[in-house]
Short mmCIF file of C-alpha atoms and ligand atoms in Angstrom, two decimals:
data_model
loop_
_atom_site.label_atom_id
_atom_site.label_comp_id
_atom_site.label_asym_id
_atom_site.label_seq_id
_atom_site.Cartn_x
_atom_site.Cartn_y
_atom_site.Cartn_z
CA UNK A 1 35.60 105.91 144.01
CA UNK A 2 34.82 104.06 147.35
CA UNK A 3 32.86 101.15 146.71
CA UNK A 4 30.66 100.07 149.84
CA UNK A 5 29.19 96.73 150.22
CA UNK A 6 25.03 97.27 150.32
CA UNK A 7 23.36 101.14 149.78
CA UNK A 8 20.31 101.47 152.33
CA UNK A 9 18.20 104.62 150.44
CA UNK A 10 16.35 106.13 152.50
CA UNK A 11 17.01 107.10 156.21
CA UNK A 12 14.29 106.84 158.23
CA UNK A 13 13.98 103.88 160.69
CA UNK A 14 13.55 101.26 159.10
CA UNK A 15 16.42 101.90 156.78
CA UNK A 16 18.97 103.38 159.89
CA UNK A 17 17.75 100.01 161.67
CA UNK A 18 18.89 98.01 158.87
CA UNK A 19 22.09 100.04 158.45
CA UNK A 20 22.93 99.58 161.55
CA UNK A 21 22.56 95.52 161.67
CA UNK A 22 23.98 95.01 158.07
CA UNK A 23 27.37 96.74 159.34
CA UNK A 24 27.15 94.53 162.68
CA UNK A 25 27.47 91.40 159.78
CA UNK A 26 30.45 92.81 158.79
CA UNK A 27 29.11 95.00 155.79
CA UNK A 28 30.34 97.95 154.48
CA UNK A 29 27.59 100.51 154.54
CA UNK A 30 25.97 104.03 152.97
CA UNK A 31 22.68 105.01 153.42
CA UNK A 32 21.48 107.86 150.84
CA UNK A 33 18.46 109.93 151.67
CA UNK A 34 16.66 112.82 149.61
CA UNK A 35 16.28 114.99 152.19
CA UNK A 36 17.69 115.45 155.95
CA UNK A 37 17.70 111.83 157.59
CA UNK A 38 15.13 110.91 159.89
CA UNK A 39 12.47 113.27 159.36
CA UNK A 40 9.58 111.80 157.14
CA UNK A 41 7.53 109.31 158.58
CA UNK A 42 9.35 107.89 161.49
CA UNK A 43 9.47 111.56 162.69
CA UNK A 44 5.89 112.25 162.67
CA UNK A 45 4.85 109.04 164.33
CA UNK A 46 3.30 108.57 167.64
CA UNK A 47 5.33 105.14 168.87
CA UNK A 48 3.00 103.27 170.04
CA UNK A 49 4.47 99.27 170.12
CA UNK A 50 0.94 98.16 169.58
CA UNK A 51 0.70 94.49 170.39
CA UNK A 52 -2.45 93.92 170.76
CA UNK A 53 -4.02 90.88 168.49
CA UNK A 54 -7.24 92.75 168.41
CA UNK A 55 -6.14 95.44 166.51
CA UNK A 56 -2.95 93.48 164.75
CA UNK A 57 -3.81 91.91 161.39
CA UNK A 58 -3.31 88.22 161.79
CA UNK A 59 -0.78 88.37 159.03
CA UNK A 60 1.73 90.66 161.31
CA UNK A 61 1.11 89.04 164.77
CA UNK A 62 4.11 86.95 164.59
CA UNK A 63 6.50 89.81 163.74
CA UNK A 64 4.74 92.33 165.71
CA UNK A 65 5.47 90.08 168.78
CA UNK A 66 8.99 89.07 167.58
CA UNK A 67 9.74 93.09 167.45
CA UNK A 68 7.82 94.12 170.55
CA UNK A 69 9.57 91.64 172.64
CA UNK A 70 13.18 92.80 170.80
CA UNK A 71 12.70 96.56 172.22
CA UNK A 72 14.21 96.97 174.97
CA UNK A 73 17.85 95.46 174.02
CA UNK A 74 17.10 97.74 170.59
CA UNK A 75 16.49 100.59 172.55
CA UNK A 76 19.41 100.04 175.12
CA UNK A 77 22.11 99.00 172.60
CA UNK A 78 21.01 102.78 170.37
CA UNK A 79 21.43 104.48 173.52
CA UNK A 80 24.70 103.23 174.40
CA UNK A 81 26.02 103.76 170.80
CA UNK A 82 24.91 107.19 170.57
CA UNK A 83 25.29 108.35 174.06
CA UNK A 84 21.85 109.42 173.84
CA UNK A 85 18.67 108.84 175.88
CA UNK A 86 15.72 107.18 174.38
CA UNK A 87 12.21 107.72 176.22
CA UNK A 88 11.05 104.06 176.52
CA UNK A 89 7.77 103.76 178.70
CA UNK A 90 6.12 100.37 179.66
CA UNK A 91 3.19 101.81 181.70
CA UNK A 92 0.68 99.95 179.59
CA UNK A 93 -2.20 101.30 177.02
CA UNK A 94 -5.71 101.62 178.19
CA UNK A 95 -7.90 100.74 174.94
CA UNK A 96 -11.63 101.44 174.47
CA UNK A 97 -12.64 98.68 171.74
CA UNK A 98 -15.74 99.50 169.58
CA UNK A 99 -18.50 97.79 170.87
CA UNK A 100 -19.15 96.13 166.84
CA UNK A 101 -17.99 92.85 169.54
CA UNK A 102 -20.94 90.12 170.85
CA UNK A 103 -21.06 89.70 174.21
CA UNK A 104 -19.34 86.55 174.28
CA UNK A 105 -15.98 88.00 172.43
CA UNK A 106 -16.02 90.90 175.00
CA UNK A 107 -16.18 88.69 178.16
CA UNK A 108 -13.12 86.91 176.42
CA UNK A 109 -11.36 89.99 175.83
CA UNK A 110 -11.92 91.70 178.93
CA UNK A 111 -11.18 88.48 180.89
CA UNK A 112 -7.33 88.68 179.15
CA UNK A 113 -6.80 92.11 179.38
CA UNK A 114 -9.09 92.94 182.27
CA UNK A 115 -7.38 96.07 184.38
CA UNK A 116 -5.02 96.27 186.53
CA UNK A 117 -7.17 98.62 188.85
CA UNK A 118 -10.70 100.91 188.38
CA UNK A 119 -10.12 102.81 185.98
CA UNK A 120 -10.40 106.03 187.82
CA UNK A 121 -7.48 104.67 190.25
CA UNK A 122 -5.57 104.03 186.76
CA UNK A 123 -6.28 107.90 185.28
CA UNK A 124 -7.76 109.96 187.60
CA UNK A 125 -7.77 112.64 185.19
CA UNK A 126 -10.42 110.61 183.11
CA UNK A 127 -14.01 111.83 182.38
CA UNK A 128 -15.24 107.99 183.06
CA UNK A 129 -17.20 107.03 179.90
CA UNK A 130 -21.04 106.19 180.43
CA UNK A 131 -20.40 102.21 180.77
CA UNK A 132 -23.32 102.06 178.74
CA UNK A 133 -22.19 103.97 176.05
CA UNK A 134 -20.79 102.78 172.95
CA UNK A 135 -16.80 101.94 172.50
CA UNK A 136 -17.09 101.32 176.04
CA UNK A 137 -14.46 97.78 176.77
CA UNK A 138 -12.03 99.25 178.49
CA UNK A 139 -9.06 96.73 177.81
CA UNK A 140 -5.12 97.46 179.42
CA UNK A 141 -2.74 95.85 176.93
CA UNK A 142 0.47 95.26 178.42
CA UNK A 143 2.64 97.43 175.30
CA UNK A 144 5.64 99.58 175.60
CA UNK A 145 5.81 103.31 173.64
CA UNK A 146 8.11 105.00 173.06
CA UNK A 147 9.27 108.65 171.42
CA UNK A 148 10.30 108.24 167.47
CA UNK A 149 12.01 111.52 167.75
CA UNK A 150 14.78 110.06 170.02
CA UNK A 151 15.02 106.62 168.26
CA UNK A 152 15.93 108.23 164.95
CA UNK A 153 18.20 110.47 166.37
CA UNK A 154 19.96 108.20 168.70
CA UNK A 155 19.91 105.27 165.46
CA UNK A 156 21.81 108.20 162.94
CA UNK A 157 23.97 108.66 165.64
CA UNK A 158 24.93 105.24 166.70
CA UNK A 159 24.97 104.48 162.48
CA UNK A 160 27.49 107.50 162.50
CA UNK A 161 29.50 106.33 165.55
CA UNK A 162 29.67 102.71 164.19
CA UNK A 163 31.28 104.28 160.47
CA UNK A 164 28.31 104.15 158.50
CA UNK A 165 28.31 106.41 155.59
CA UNK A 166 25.28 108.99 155.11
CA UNK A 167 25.02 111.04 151.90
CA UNK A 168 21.48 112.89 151.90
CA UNK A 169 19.56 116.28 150.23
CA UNK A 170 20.17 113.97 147.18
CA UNK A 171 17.36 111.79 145.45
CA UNK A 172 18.24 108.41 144.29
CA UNK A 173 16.77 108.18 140.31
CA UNK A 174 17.04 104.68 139.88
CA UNK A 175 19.07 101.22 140.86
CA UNK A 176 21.84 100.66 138.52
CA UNK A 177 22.47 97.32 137.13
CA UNK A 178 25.62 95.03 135.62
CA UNK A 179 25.10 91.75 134.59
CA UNK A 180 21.26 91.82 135.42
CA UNK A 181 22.30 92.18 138.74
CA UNK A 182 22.38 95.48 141.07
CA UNK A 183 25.83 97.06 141.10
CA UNK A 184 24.80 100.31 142.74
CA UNK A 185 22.18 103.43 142.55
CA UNK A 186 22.22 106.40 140.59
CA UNK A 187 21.38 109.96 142.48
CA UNK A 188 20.13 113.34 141.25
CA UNK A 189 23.87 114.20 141.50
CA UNK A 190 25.96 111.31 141.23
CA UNK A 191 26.26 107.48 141.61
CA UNK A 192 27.41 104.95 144.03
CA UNK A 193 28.55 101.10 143.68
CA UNK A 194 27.55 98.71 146.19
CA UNK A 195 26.85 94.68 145.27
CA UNK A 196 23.58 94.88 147.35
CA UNK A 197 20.93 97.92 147.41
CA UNK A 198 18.05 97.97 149.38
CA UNK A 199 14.83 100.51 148.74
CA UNK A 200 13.63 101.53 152.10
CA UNK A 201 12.14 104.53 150.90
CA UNK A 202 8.39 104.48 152.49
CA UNK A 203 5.63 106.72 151.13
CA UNK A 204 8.12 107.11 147.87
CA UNK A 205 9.38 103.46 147.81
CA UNK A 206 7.15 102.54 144.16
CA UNK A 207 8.77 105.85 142.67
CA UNK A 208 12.28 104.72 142.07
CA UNK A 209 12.77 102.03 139.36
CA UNK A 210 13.05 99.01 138.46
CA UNK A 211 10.40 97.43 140.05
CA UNK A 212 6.85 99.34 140.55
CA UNK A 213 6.14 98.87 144.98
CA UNK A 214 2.16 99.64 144.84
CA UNK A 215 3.51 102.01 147.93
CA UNK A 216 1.27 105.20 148.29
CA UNK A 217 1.57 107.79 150.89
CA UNK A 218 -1.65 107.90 154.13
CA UNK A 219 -1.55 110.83 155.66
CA UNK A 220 -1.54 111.62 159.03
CA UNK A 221 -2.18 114.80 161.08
CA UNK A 222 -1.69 115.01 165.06
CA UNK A 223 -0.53 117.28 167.50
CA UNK A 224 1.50 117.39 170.80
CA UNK A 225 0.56 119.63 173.79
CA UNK A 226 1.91 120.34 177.42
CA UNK A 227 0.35 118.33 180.15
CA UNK A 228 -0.83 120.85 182.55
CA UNK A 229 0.63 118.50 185.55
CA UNK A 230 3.65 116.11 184.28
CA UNK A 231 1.75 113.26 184.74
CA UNK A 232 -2.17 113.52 184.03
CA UNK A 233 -2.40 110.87 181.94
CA UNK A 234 0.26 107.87 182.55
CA UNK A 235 -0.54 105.43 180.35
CA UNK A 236 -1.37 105.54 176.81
CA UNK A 237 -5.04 105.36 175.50
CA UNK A 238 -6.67 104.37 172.60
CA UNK A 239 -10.76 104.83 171.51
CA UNK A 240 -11.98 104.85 168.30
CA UNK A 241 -11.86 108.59 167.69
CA UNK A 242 -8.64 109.24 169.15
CA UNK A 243 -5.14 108.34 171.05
CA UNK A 244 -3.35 109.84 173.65
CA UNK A 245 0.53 108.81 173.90
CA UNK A 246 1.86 111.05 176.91
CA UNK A 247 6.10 111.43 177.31
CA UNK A 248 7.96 111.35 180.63
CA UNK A 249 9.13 114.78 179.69
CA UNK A 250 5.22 115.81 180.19
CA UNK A 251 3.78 116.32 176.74
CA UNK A 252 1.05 114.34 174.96
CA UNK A 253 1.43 113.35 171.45
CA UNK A 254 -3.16 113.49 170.23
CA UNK A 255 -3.34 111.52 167.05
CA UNK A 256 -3.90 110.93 164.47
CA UNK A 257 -6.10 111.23 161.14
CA UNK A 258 -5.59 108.87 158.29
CA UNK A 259 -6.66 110.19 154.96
CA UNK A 260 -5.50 109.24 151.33
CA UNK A 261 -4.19 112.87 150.24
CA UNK A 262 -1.20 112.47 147.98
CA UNK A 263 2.29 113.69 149.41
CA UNK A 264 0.30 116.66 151.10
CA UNK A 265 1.71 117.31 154.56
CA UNK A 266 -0.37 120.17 155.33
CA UNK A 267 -1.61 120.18 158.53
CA UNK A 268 -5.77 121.80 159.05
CA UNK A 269 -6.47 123.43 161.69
CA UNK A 270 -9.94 121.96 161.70
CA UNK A 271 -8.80 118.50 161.89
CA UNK A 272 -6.21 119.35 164.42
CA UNK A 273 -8.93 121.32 166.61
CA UNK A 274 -10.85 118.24 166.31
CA UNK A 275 -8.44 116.12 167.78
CA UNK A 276 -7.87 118.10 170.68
CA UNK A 277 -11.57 118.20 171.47
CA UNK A 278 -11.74 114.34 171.25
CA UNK A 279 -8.66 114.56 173.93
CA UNK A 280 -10.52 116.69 175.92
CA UNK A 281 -13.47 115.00 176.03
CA UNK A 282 -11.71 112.12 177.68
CA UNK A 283 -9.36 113.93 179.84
CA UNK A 284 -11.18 117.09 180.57
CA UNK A 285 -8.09 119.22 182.18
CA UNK A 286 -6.67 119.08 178.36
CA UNK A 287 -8.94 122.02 177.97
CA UNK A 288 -6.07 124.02 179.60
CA UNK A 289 -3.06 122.07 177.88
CA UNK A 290 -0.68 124.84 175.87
CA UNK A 291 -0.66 123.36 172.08
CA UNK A 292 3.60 122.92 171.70
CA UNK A 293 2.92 121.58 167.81
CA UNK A 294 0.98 120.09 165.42
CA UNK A 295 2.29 118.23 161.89
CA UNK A 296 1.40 115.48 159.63
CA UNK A 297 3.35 112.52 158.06
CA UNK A 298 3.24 109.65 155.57
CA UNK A 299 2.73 106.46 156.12
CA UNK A 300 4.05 103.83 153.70
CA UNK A 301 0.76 102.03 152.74
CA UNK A 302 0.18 99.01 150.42
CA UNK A 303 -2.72 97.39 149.24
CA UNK A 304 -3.47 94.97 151.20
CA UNK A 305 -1.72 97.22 154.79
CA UNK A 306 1.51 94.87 154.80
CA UNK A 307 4.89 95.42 154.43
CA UNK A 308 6.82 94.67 151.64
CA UNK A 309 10.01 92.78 152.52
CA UNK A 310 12.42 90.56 150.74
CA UNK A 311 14.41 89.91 147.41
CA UNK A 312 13.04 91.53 144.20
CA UNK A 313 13.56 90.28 140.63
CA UNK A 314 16.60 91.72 140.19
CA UNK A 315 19.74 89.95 142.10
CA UNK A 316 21.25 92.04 144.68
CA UNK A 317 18.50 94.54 144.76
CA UNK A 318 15.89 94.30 148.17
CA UNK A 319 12.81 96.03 149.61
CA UNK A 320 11.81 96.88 152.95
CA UNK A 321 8.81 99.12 153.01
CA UNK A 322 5.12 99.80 153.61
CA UNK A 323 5.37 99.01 157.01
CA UNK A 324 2.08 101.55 157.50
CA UNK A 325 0.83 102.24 160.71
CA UNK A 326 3.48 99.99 162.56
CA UNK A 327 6.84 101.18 161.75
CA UNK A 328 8.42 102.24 164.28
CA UNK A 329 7.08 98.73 166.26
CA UNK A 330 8.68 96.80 163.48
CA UNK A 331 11.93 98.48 162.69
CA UNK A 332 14.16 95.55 164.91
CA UNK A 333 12.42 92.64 163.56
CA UNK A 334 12.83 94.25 160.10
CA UNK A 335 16.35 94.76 160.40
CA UNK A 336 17.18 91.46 161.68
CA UNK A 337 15.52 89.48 159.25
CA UNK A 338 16.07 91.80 155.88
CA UNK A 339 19.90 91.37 157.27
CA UNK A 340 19.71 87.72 157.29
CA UNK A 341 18.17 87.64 153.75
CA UNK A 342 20.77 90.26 152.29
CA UNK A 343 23.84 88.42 153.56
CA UNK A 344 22.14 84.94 152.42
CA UNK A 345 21.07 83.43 155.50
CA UNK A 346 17.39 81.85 156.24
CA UNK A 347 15.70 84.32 157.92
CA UNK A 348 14.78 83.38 161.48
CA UNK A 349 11.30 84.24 160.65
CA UNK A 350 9.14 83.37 157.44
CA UNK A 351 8.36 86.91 155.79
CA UNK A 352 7.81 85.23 152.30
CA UNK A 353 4.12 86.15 152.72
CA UNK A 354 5.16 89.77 152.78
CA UNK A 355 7.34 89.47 149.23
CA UNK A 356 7.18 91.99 146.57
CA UNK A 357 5.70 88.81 144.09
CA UNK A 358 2.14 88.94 145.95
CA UNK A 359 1.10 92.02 144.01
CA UNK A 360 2.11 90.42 140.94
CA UNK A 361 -1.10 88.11 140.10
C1 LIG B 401 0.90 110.33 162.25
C2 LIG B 401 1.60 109.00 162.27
C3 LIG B 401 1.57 108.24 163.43
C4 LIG B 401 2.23 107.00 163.47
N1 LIG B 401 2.23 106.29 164.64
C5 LIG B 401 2.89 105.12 164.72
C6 LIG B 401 2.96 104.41 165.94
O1 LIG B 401 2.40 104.84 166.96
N2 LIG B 401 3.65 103.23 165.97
C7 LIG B 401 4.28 102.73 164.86
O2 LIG B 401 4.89 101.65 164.96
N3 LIG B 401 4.25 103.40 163.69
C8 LIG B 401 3.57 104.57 163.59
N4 LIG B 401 3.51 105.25 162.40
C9 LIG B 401 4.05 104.61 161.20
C10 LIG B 401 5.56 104.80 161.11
O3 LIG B 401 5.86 106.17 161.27
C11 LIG B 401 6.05 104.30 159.77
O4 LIG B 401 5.56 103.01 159.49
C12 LIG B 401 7.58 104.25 159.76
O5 LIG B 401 8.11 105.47 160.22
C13 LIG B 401 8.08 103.94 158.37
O6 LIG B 401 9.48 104.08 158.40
P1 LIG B 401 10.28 104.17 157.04
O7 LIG B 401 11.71 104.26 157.41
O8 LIG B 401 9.83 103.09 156.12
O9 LIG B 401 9.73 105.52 156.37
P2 LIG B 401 10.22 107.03 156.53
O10 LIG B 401 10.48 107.38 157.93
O11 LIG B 401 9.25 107.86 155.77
O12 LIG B 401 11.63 107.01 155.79
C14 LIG B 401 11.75 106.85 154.42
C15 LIG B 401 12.90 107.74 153.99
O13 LIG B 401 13.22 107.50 152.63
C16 LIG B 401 13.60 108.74 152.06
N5 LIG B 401 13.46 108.63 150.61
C17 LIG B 401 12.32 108.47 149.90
N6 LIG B 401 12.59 108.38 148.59
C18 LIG B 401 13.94 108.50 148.45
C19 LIG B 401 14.81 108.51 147.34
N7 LIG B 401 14.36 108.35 146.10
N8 LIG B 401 16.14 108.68 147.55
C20 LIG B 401 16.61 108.83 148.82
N9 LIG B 401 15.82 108.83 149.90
C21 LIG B 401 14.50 108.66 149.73
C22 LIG B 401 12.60 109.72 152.69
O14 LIG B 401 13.03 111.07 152.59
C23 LIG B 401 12.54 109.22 154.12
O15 LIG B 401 13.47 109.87 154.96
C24 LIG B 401 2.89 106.51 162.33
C25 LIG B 401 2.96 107.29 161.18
C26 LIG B 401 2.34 108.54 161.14
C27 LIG B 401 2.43 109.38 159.91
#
């Protein structure tokens, strides 16, 4: 049987990402999924790369930075692997804070972030909010976005090119150990050795033994539509109710709801009509945008909204999961430092906040 050095389960970013860098170290890798790589959570996201401290918990400002700042050589070095393009946009997000701040922390904010131009010069397709109103700060964050759909296909592909193995449709049941240490996983169908494992399994990550992740699934619903003109709306936009993420290609991603429902992926029509009426009522020419698809996903959440990253109990075996609503933002910095951990270097940044153990008391 071939033996590999570390077994990623689970193939959606975070785990391709950390494929990807374990085999640049030299490793011998397989990633094992349970159902077609790619398409759970990092293919229902939006991709924003928020980096904004306002809506960042303190906790994740340092790698949120680290990551946002590691994006474009990501990005570039997937698309030169695979061949393939990746739609990276750095037009800058136009946020509309909830007015919950004083007047004091608004000046402050709006003094950093103040815009670039009026805001009607910025989006002229915008119905420009009452400036009395409430959620009215208008803020322009200087973050890229960028389309999940093209970043997991271009990372299986570059993971393929670089002769990373992939074995998926197959569940792993549980990590198998030798020596109280992990010597491999074993599958709904088989088993596979490998000195180092690593359970990057999101929204299913507590479900596979030995050690109980407090991981549970937040759903979210959104939709995409067709710009009626290619570029209405160039930046992205965030208010309280709703976001707007528009492509290059010309379609808007409207998102998203987050609601504790189990692994339901249903998507309701309500909800989703709902969404496209908070669109609207920013950007009023939506009215006439053709609806191209609407879906939900699951978030890895944990208790406290952090990810789970590091060494576990057991020698050999690793986590890197409930990385929530900022996934597809973290998936570089993840993979660099869960790379340095696995092959025993200090990790260029401190995640032992983020360890498995905090649950524990
Ligand atoms: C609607 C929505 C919008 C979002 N928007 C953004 C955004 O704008 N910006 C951002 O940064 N993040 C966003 N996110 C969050 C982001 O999508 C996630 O944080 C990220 O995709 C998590 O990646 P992951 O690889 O951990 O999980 P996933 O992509 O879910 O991958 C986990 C994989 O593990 C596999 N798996 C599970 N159990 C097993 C098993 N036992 N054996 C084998 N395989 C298994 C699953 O099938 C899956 O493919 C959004 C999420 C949603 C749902």
């Amino acid at each position: 049987m071939k033996n590999w050095d570390a077994i990623v389960v689970g193939a959606g970013i975070i785990g391709l990402s950390l494929a990807i860098e374990l085999q640049k170290q030299g490793l011998g890798v397989l990633v094992v999924e349970k159902g077609e790589p790619g398409r759970e959570a990092s293919w229902a996201a939006g991709g924003m790369l928020c980096d904004f401290a306002a809506e960042t918990p303190p906790e994740l400002r340092e790698l949120a930075t680290a990551s946002a700042r590691m994006y474009p050589e990501f990005v570039r070095e997937l698309e030169d692997e695979s061949g393939l393009k990746i739609d990276l946009r750095s037009e800058g997000t136009l946020v509309f804070l909830e007015s919950h701040l004083d007047s004091l922390q608004e000046q402050r904010l709006q003094s950093s972030y103040s815009l670039p131009a009026p805001l009607g010069e910025l989006e002229s397709a915008f119905r420009i909010p009452d400036a009395t109103a409430p959620h009215f700060t208008p803020l322009y964050i200087k973050e890229r976005s960028v389309d999940p759909r093209h970043l997991t296909v271009a990372a299986i592909a570059g993971a393929r090119h670089r002769g990373i193995d992939f074995w998926s449709g197959d569940h792993v049941v549980a990590v198998e150990m030798a020596s109280g240490k992990a010597s491999g996983v074993r599958t709904n169908k088989t088993q596979f050795a490998a000195g180092l494992v690593v359970n990057c399994a999101g929204a299913w990550a507590g479900q596979m033994g030995p050690h109980p992740f407090p991981t549970r699934p937040v759903k979210g619903q959104m939709l995409c539509v067709a710009m009626p003109e290619k570029e209405l709306v160039r930046h992205v936009v965030r208010t309280p109710n709703v976001y707007l993420i528009p492509r290059s290609d010309g379609r808007m991603l409207i998102g998203a709801t987050a609601e504790e429902a189990g692994f339901d992926k249903q998507t309701v029509p309500e909800t989703i009509e709902k969404l496209r009426q908070a669109a609207i009522d920013l950007v009023p020419r939506l009215a006439d945008a053709r609806i191209l698809e609407a879906w939900a996903g699951l978030r890895p959440g944990t208790p406290d909204g952090l990810p789970i990253l590091g060494a576990t109990p057991t020698a050999g075996y690793f986590v890197a999961t409930g990385h929530f609503r900022d996934g597809i933002l973290l998936a570089p910095v993840t993979a660099k430092v869960m790379a340095e951990m696995m092959t025993g270097q200090a990790p260029q940044i401190d995640v032992s906040k983020f360890s498995a153990g905090r649950f524990n008391s």
